[in-house]
């Protein structure tokens, strides 16, 4: 969708002005934590994206596979080693080059990509639930930091998970721990895509097709394919209503 492609271009333009550094992903994977991998308050070495601070988690997709810097991890701001005892703002932007996205599967595939984070299992790392959408709150234990855990280890496991999805042909990850101001600016940049996803969620979840009362009507006007998605959802809802009930 062109709306998402524009978001990617705007994000890259802003990212170019920041002092980000490309970091090689660790060659050796970090060990898994298992089902009892909990980081309690007394064990926290670094906290990322606490609800009282600023955080952002965004997935942006492109049909132009070459527009994504495949395998690249960029960090803007300090890594974990120099941040022991601190709470840092946290921004995560995942960019993927995809194939086969269409009006029928875009929303489901986006949700699959977004929910990959809940499958991350790294010893001493814990993702906490956040009520607000598009946010991420993480804890890293002091013990993991002493053993050398870095944001590169987090990016490496996420990159591997992305590459295991058949329709993902290229993947790029950007983390930001620089400042709340930087993350708030990126939130402004990606907001059109947030609204696009919210509109898709409304159509698929609420089955609400009344354009006159929908707060996302402007998004449908800007995003090609979204109205077609709406029409398909309406047909499916109508067929479900007409189907015989046993």
PDB file of C-alpha atoms in Angstrom:
ATOM      1  CA  UNK A   1       0.000   0.000   0.000  1.00  0.00           C
ATOM      2  CA  UNK A   2       1.352   3.400  -0.989  1.00  0.00           C
ATOM      3  CA  UNK A   3       0.422   4.848   2.398  1.00  0.00           C
ATOM      4  CA  UNK A   4       2.816   2.414   4.096  1.00  0.00           C
ATOM      5  CA  UNK A   5       5.479   2.967   1.435  1.00  0.00           C
ATOM      6  CA  UNK A   6       5.320   6.718   2.150  1.00  0.00           C
ATOM      7  CA  UNK A   7       5.649   6.039   5.874  1.00  0.00           C
ATOM      8  CA  UNK A   8       8.817   4.042   5.193  1.00  0.00           C
ATOM      9  CA  UNK A   9      10.275   6.870   3.106  1.00  0.00           C
ATOM     10  CA  UNK A  10       9.459   9.450   5.790  1.00  0.00           C
ATOM     11  CA  UNK A  11      10.945   7.224   8.488  1.00  0.00           C
ATOM     12  CA  UNK A  12      14.170   6.764   6.532  1.00  0.00           C
ATOM     13  CA  UNK A  13      14.428  10.504   5.990  1.00  0.00           C
ATOM     14  CA  UNK A  14      14.191  11.173   9.727  1.00  0.00           C
ATOM     15  CA  UNK A  15      16.488   8.263  10.591  1.00  0.00           C
ATOM     16  CA  UNK A  16      19.187   9.727   8.330  1.00  0.00           C
ATOM     17  CA  UNK A  17      19.379  12.756  10.632  1.00  0.00           C
ATOM     18  CA  UNK A  18      19.975  10.650  13.733  1.00  0.00           C
ATOM     19  CA  UNK A  19      23.319   9.290  14.868  1.00  0.00           C
ATOM     20  CA  UNK A  20      22.451   5.661  14.362  1.00  0.00           C
ATOM     21  CA  UNK A  21      25.030   2.919  13.985  1.00  0.00           C
ATOM     22  CA  UNK A  22      24.767  -0.333  12.116  1.00  0.00           C
ATOM     23  CA  UNK A  23      25.670  -3.256  14.354  1.00  0.00           C
ATOM     24  CA  UNK A  24      26.617  -6.781  13.328  1.00  0.00           C
ATOM     25  CA  UNK A  25      24.262  -9.346  14.789  1.00  0.00           C
ATOM     26  CA  UNK A  26      25.914 -11.747  17.265  1.00  0.00           C
ATOM     27  CA  UNK A  27      27.079 -14.965  15.659  1.00  0.00           C
ATOM     28  CA  UNK A  28      26.183 -17.086  18.697  1.00  0.00           C
ATOM     29  CA  UNK A  29      22.533 -17.177  19.757  1.00  0.00           C
ATOM     30  CA  UNK A  30      21.566 -16.217  23.295  1.00  0.00           C
ATOM     31  CA  UNK A  31      20.243 -19.171  25.336  1.00  0.00           C
ATOM     32  CA  UNK A  32      16.512 -19.586  25.824  1.00  0.00           C
ATOM     33  CA  UNK A  33      14.921 -18.855  29.173  1.00  0.00           C
ATOM     34  CA  UNK A  34      12.133 -21.421  29.260  1.00  0.00           C
ATOM     35  CA  UNK A  35       8.696 -21.190  30.871  1.00  0.00           C
ATOM     36  CA  UNK A  36      10.000 -19.771  34.182  1.00  0.00           C
ATOM     37  CA  UNK A  37      11.897 -16.921  32.569  1.00  0.00           C
ATOM     38  CA  UNK A  38      10.590 -14.080  34.758  1.00  0.00           C
ATOM     39  CA  UNK A  39      12.505 -10.907  35.607  1.00  0.00           C
ATOM     40  CA  UNK A  40      11.261  -9.553  38.926  1.00  0.00           C
ATOM     41  CA  UNK A  41      11.616  -5.912  39.946  1.00  0.00           C
ATOM     42  CA  UNK A  42      14.559  -6.639  42.273  1.00  0.00           C
ATOM     43  CA  UNK A  43      16.420  -8.428  39.445  1.00  0.00           C
ATOM     44  CA  UNK A  44      16.066  -5.716  36.769  1.00  0.00           C
ATOM     45  CA  UNK A  45      19.285  -4.370  35.299  1.00  0.00           C
ATOM     46  CA  UNK A  46      17.729  -2.225  32.540  1.00  0.00           C
ATOM     47  CA  UNK A  47      14.132  -1.450  31.747  1.00  0.00           C
ATOM     48  CA  UNK A  48      13.027  -0.429  28.251  1.00  0.00           C
ATOM     49  CA  UNK A  49       9.805   1.417  27.429  1.00  0.00           C
ATOM     50  CA  UNK A  50       8.274   1.570  30.903  1.00  0.00           C
ATOM     51  CA  UNK A  51       4.646   2.846  30.638  1.00  0.00           C
ATOM     52  CA  UNK A  52       5.724   5.965  32.539  1.00  0.00           C
ATOM     53  CA  UNK A  53       8.301   6.593  29.802  1.00  0.00           C
ATOM     54  CA  UNK A  54       7.999   6.479  26.016  1.00  0.00           C
ATOM     55  CA  UNK A  55       7.889   3.435  23.779  1.00  0.00           C
ATOM     56  CA  UNK A  56       6.923   2.477  20.261  1.00  0.00           C
ATOM     57  CA  UNK A  57       6.642  -0.824  18.382  1.00  0.00           C
ATOM     58  CA  UNK A  58       5.901  -0.659  14.676  1.00  0.00           C
ATOM     59  CA  UNK A  59       5.943  -3.052  11.739  1.00  0.00           C
ATOM     60  CA  UNK A  60       6.142  -1.551   8.248  1.00  0.00           C
ATOM     61  CA  UNK A  61       5.897  -3.667   5.118  1.00  0.00           C
ATOM     62  CA  UNK A  62       6.818  -3.070   1.501  1.00  0.00           C
ATOM     63  CA  UNK A  63       6.192  -4.976  -1.706  1.00  0.00           C
ATOM     64  CA  UNK A  64       9.539  -3.627  -2.915  1.00  0.00           C
ATOM     65  CA  UNK A  65      11.844  -6.256  -1.452  1.00  0.00           C
ATOM     66  CA  UNK A  66      14.986  -4.339  -2.434  1.00  0.00           C
ATOM     67  CA  UNK A  67      13.792  -1.238  -0.569  1.00  0.00           C
ATOM     68  CA  UNK A  68      14.590  -3.049   2.688  1.00  0.00           C
ATOM     69  CA  UNK A  69      18.226  -3.300   3.828  1.00  0.00           C
ATOM     70  CA  UNK A  70      18.091  -7.039   4.350  1.00  0.00           C
ATOM     71  CA  UNK A  71      19.750  -8.382   7.502  1.00  0.00           C
ATOM     72  CA  UNK A  72      20.599  -4.919   8.831  1.00  0.00           C
ATOM     73  CA  UNK A  73      20.302  -3.906  12.486  1.00  0.00           C
ATOM     74  CA  UNK A  74      20.582  -0.215  13.360  1.00  0.00           C
ATOM     75  CA  UNK A  75      20.772   1.167  16.899  1.00  0.00           C
ATOM     76  CA  UNK A  76      20.110   4.819  17.707  1.00  0.00           C
ATOM     77  CA  UNK A  77      21.176   5.565  21.262  1.00  0.00           C
ATOM     78  CA  UNK A  78      23.034   3.623  23.954  1.00  0.00           C
ATOM     79  CA  UNK A  79      23.194  -0.145  24.162  1.00  0.00           C
ATOM     80  CA  UNK A  80      22.552  -1.987  27.405  1.00  0.00           C
ATOM     81  CA  UNK A  81      26.114  -2.333  28.703  1.00  0.00           C
ATOM     82  CA  UNK A  82      26.363   1.369  29.560  1.00  0.00           C
ATOM     83  CA  UNK A  83      22.839   1.653  30.890  1.00  0.00           C
ATOM     84  CA  UNK A  84      22.787  -0.577  33.966  1.00  0.00           C
ATOM     85  CA  UNK A  85      20.320   0.674  36.531  1.00  0.00           C
ATOM     86  CA  UNK A  86      18.519   2.901  34.048  1.00  0.00           C
ATOM     87  CA  UNK A  87      15.089   3.050  32.480  1.00  0.00           C
ATOM     88  CA  UNK A  88      15.349   3.921  28.801  1.00  0.00           C
ATOM     89  CA  UNK A  89      12.768   4.998  26.231  1.00  0.00           C
ATOM     90  CA  UNK A  90      12.416   2.309  23.602  1.00  0.00           C
ATOM     91  CA  UNK A  91      11.472   2.423  19.958  1.00  0.00           C
ATOM     92  CA  UNK A  92      11.378  -0.601  17.684  1.00  0.00           C
ATOM     93  CA  UNK A  93      10.682  -0.346  13.970  1.00  0.00           C
ATOM     94  CA  UNK A  94      10.671  -3.554  11.939  1.00  0.00           C
ATOM     95  CA  UNK A  95      10.746  -3.182   8.158  1.00  0.00           C
ATOM     96  CA  UNK A  96      10.001  -6.166   5.956  1.00  0.00           C
ATOM     97  CA  UNK A  97       9.990  -6.756   2.224  1.00  0.00           C
ATOM     98  CA  UNK A  98       7.103  -9.067   1.469  1.00  0.00           C
ATOM     99  CA  UNK A  99       5.443 -10.901  -1.382  1.00  0.00           C
ATOM    100  CA  UNK A 100       1.905 -12.070  -1.921  1.00  0.00           C
ATOM    101  CA  UNK A 101       0.147  -9.418   0.188  1.00  0.00           C
ATOM    102  CA  UNK A 102      -3.389  -8.717  -1.045  1.00  0.00           C
ATOM    103  CA  UNK A 103      -6.764  -7.435   0.153  1.00  0.00           C
ATOM    104  CA  UNK A 104      -7.633 -10.803   1.675  1.00  0.00           C
ATOM    105  CA  UNK A 105      -4.509 -11.463   3.719  1.00  0.00           C
ATOM    106  CA  UNK A 106      -2.799  -8.148   4.542  1.00  0.00           C
ATOM    107  CA  UNK A 107      -4.390  -7.716   7.967  1.00  0.00           C
ATOM    108  CA  UNK A 108      -3.805 -11.333   9.057  1.00  0.00           C
ATOM    109  CA  UNK A 109      -0.203 -11.237   7.894  1.00  0.00           C
ATOM    110  CA  UNK A 110       0.408  -7.929   9.634  1.00  0.00           C
ATOM    111  CA  UNK A 111      -0.941  -9.415  12.872  1.00  0.00           C
ATOM    112  CA  UNK A 112       1.338 -12.424  12.495  1.00  0.00           C
ATOM    113  CA  UNK A 113       4.352 -10.141  12.094  1.00  0.00           C
ATOM    114  CA  UNK A 114       3.347  -7.913  15.005  1.00  0.00           C
ATOM    115  CA  UNK A 115       2.766 -10.837  17.378  1.00  0.00           C
ATOM    116  CA  UNK A 116       6.125 -12.477  16.714  1.00  0.00           C
ATOM    117  CA  UNK A 117       7.493 -10.536  19.710  1.00  0.00           C
ATOM    118  CA  UNK A 118       5.412 -12.628  22.102  1.00  0.00           C
ATOM    119  CA  UNK A 119       7.302 -15.726  21.002  1.00  0.00           C
ATOM    120  CA  UNK A 120      10.741 -14.343  21.912  1.00  0.00           C
ATOM    121  CA  UNK A 121      12.394 -16.534  24.549  1.00  0.00           C
ATOM    122  CA  UNK A 122      15.759 -15.231  25.798  1.00  0.00           C
ATOM    123  CA  UNK A 123      17.236 -15.971  29.198  1.00  0.00           C
ATOM    124  CA  UNK A 124      17.030 -12.863  31.371  1.00  0.00           C
ATOM    125  CA  UNK A 125      14.769 -10.962  28.952  1.00  0.00           C
ATOM    126  CA  UNK A 126      11.074 -10.449  29.606  1.00  0.00           C
ATOM    127  CA  UNK A 127       8.448  -8.672  27.517  1.00  0.00           C
ATOM    128  CA  UNK A 128       5.739  -7.221  29.719  1.00  0.00           C
ATOM    129  CA  UNK A 129       2.153  -6.652  28.661  1.00  0.00           C
ATOM    130  CA  UNK A 130       1.206  -3.075  27.782  1.00  0.00           C
ATOM    131  CA  UNK A 131      -2.420  -2.051  27.496  1.00  0.00           C
ATOM    132  CA  UNK A 132      -1.751   0.550  24.805  1.00  0.00           C
ATOM    133  CA  UNK A 133      -1.368  -0.724  21.242  1.00  0.00           C
ATOM    134  CA  UNK A 134       1.955  -0.217  19.437  1.00  0.00           C
ATOM    135  CA  UNK A 135       4.008  -0.048  22.629  1.00  0.00           C
ATOM    136  CA  UNK A 136       6.632  -2.357  24.088  1.00  0.00           C
ATOM    137  CA  UNK A 137       7.887  -2.728  27.668  1.00  0.00           C
ATOM    138  CA  UNK A 138      10.908  -4.948  28.358  1.00  0.00           C
ATOM    139  CA  UNK A 139      12.989  -5.961  31.338  1.00  0.00           C
ATOM    140  CA  UNK A 140      16.543  -7.286  31.224  1.00  0.00           C
ATOM    141  CA  UNK A 141      18.036  -8.879  34.313  1.00  0.00           C
ATOM    142  CA  UNK A 142      21.310  -7.835  35.920  1.00  0.00           C
ATOM    143  CA  UNK A 143      22.563 -11.419  35.520  1.00  0.00           C
ATOM    144  CA  UNK A 144      21.967 -11.340  31.743  1.00  0.00           C
ATOM    145  CA  UNK A 145      23.793  -8.022  31.458  1.00  0.00           C
ATOM    146  CA  UNK A 146      26.765  -9.432  33.355  1.00  0.00           C
ATOM    147  CA  UNK A 147      26.876 -12.300  30.842  1.00  0.00           C
ATOM    148  CA  UNK A 148      26.942  -9.824  27.944  1.00  0.00           C
ATOM    149  CA  UNK A 149      23.354  -9.582  26.779  1.00  0.00           C
ATOM    150  CA  UNK A 150      22.894  -6.755  24.273  1.00  0.00           C
ATOM    151  CA  UNK A 151      20.201  -5.350  22.036  1.00  0.00           C
ATOM    152  CA  UNK A 152      21.973  -7.176  19.227  1.00  0.00           C
ATOM    153  CA  UNK A 153      20.905 -10.489  20.778  1.00  0.00           C
ATOM    154  CA  UNK A 154      17.298  -9.310  20.825  1.00  0.00           C
ATOM    155  CA  UNK A 155      17.512  -8.151  17.208  1.00  0.00           C
ATOM    156  CA  UNK A 156      19.156 -11.433  16.153  1.00  0.00           C
ATOM    157  CA  UNK A 157      16.373 -13.670  17.442  1.00  0.00           C
ATOM    158  CA  UNK A 158      13.709 -11.386  15.977  1.00  0.00           C
ATOM    159  CA  UNK A 159      15.508 -11.375  12.620  1.00  0.00           C
ATOM    160  CA  UNK A 160      15.620 -15.174  12.628  1.00  0.00           C
ATOM    161  CA  UNK A 161      11.904 -15.384  13.380  1.00  0.00           C
ATOM    162  CA  UNK A 162      11.108 -12.975  10.550  1.00  0.00           C
ATOM    163  CA  UNK A 163      13.211 -14.946   8.072  1.00  0.00           C
ATOM    164  CA  UNK A 164      11.341 -18.129   8.973  1.00  0.00           C
ATOM    165  CA  UNK A 165       8.105 -16.676   7.560  1.00  0.00           C
ATOM    166  CA  UNK A 166       7.590 -17.724   3.953  1.00  0.00           C
ATOM    167  CA  UNK A 167       6.277 -14.397   2.620  1.00  0.00           C
ATOM    168  CA  UNK A 168       9.079 -12.311   4.200  1.00  0.00           C
ATOM    169  CA  UNK A 169      11.835 -11.902   1.626  1.00  0.00           C
ATOM    170  CA  UNK A 170      13.909  -9.210   3.361  1.00  0.00           C
ATOM    171  CA  UNK A 171      13.995  -7.799   6.890  1.00  0.00           C
ATOM    172  CA  UNK A 172      15.550  -4.835   8.680  1.00  0.00           C
ATOM    173  CA  UNK A 173      15.388  -3.840  12.357  1.00  0.00           C
ATOM    174  CA  UNK A 174      15.853  -0.427  13.990  1.00  0.00           C
ATOM    175  CA  UNK A 175      15.977   0.117  17.771  1.00  0.00           C
ATOM    176  CA  UNK A 176      15.993   3.537  19.423  1.00  0.00           C
ATOM    177  CA  UNK A 177      17.009   4.272  23.015  1.00  0.00           C
ATOM    178  CA  UNK A 178      18.159   7.826  22.336  1.00  0.00           C
ATOM    179  CA  UNK A 179      15.405  10.060  23.671  1.00  0.00           C
ATOM    180  CA  UNK A 180      11.689  10.335  24.219  1.00  0.00           C
ATOM    181  CA  UNK A 181      11.647  13.191  21.685  1.00  0.00           C
ATOM    182  CA  UNK A 182      13.053  10.980  18.912  1.00  0.00           C
ATOM    183  CA  UNK A 183      10.524   8.242  19.591  1.00  0.00           C
ATOM    184  CA  UNK A 184       7.622  10.692  19.757  1.00  0.00           C
ATOM    185  CA  UNK A 185       8.678  12.077  16.364  1.00  0.00           C
ATOM    186  CA  UNK A 186       8.738   8.587  14.870  1.00  0.00           C
ATOM    187  CA  UNK A 187       5.303   7.933  16.356  1.00  0.00           C
ATOM    188  CA  UNK A 188       4.065  10.963  14.401  1.00  0.00           C
ATOM    189  CA  UNK A 189       5.673   9.589  11.228  1.00  0.00           C
ATOM    190  CA  UNK A 190       4.184   6.104  11.533  1.00  0.00           C
ATOM    191  CA  UNK A 191       0.773   7.328  12.735  1.00  0.00           C
ATOM    192  CA  UNK A 192      -0.819   7.055   9.239  1.00  0.00           C
ATOM    193  CA  UNK A 193       0.082   3.368   9.196  1.00  0.00           C
ATOM    194  CA  UNK A 194      -1.257   2.971  12.744  1.00  0.00           C
ATOM    195  CA  UNK A 195      -4.558   4.413  11.555  1.00  0.00           C
ATOM    196  CA  UNK A 196      -4.563   2.103   8.533  1.00  0.00           C
ATOM    197  CA  UNK A 197      -4.138  -0.913  10.813  1.00  0.00           C
ATOM    198  CA  UNK A 198      -6.832   0.399  13.158  1.00  0.00           C
ATOM    199  CA  UNK A 199      -9.206   0.733  10.197  1.00  0.00           C
ATOM    200  CA  UNK A 200      -8.503  -2.863   9.141  1.00  0.00           C
ATOM    201  CA  UNK A 201      -8.998  -4.006  12.711  1.00  0.00           C
ATOM    202  CA  UNK A 202     -12.353  -2.229  12.871  1.00  0.00           C
ATOM    203  CA  UNK A 203     -13.534  -3.888   9.684  1.00  0.00           C
ATOM    204  CA  UNK A 204     -12.425  -7.389  10.632  1.00  0.00           C
ATOM    205  CA  UNK A 205     -13.161  -7.264  14.345  1.00  0.00           C
ATOM    206  CA  UNK A 206     -16.261  -5.118  14.696  1.00  0.00           C
ATOM    207  CA  UNK A 207     -17.674  -5.801  11.210  1.00  0.00           C
ATOM    208  CA  UNK A 208     -18.617  -2.113  11.118  1.00  0.00           C
ATOM    209  CA  UNK A 209     -19.043  -0.957   7.520  1.00  0.00           C
ATOM    210  CA  UNK A 210     -20.779   2.400   8.029  1.00  0.00           C
ATOM    211  CA  UNK A 211     -18.442   4.919   6.364  1.00  0.00           C
ATOM    212  CA  UNK A 212     -20.491   7.899   7.510  1.00  0.00           C
ATOM    213  CA  UNK A 213     -19.842   7.184  11.181  1.00  0.00           C
ATOM    214  CA  UNK A 214     -16.354   5.669  10.890  1.00  0.00           C
ATOM    215  CA  UNK A 215     -13.463   7.728  12.262  1.00  0.00           C
ATOM    216  CA  UNK A 216     -11.138   6.102   9.693  1.00  0.00           C
ATOM    217  CA  UNK A 217     -13.056   7.144   6.569  1.00  0.00           C
ATOM    218  CA  UNK A 218     -10.172   9.437   5.584  1.00  0.00           C
ATOM    219  CA  UNK A 219      -7.781   6.473   5.672  1.00  0.00           C
ATOM    220  CA  UNK A 220      -9.905   4.588   3.139  1.00  0.00           C
ATOM    221  CA  UNK A 221      -9.695   7.611   0.852  1.00  0.00           C
ATOM    222  CA  UNK A 222      -5.876   7.588   1.036  1.00  0.00           C
ATOM    223  CA  UNK A 223      -5.065   3.868   1.087  1.00  0.00           C
ATOM    224  CA  UNK A 224      -5.686   2.068  -2.158  1.00  0.00           C
ATOM    225  CA  UNK A 225      -7.048  -1.403  -1.580  1.00  0.00           C
ATOM    226  CA  UNK A 226      -8.688  -0.610   1.745  1.00  0.00           C
ATOM    227  CA  UNK A 227     -12.115   0.009   0.256  1.00  0.00           C
ATOM    228  CA  UNK A 228     -11.770  -3.237  -1.688  1.00  0.00           C
ATOM    229  CA  UNK A 229     -10.937  -4.959   1.599  1.00  0.00           C
ATOM    230  CA  UNK A 230     -14.073  -3.423   3.098  1.00  0.00           C
ATOM    231  CA  UNK A 231     -16.245  -4.660   0.233  1.00  0.00           C
ATOM    232  CA  UNK A 232     -14.867  -8.194   0.567  1.00  0.00           C
ATOM    233  CA  UNK A 233     -15.483  -8.153   4.325  1.00  0.00           C
ATOM    234  CA  UNK A 234     -19.061  -6.987   3.726  1.00  0.00           C
ATOM    235  CA  UNK A 235     -19.671  -9.860   1.304  1.00  0.00           C
ATOM    236  CA  UNK A 236     -18.282 -12.406   3.738  1.00  0.00           C
ATOM    237  CA  UNK A 237     -20.441 -11.021   6.551  1.00  0.00           C
ATOM    238  CA  UNK A 238     -23.525 -11.150   4.324  1.00  0.00           C
ATOM    239  CA  UNK A 239     -22.789 -14.744   3.266  1.00  0.00           C
ATOM    240  CA  UNK A 240     -22.406 -15.737   6.899  1.00  0.00           C
ATOM    241  CA  UNK A 241     -25.785 -14.207   7.717  1.00  0.00           C
ATOM    242  CA  UNK A 242     -27.442 -15.999   4.791  1.00  0.00           C
ATOM    243  CA  UNK A 243     -25.890 -19.402   5.488  1.00  0.00           C
ATOM    244  CA  UNK A 244     -28.318 -21.975   6.975  1.00  0.00           C
ATOM    245  CA  UNK A 245     -28.064 -22.475  10.701  1.00  0.00           C
ATOM    246  CA  UNK A 246     -28.316 -25.919  12.094  1.00  0.00           C
TER     247      UNK A 246
END
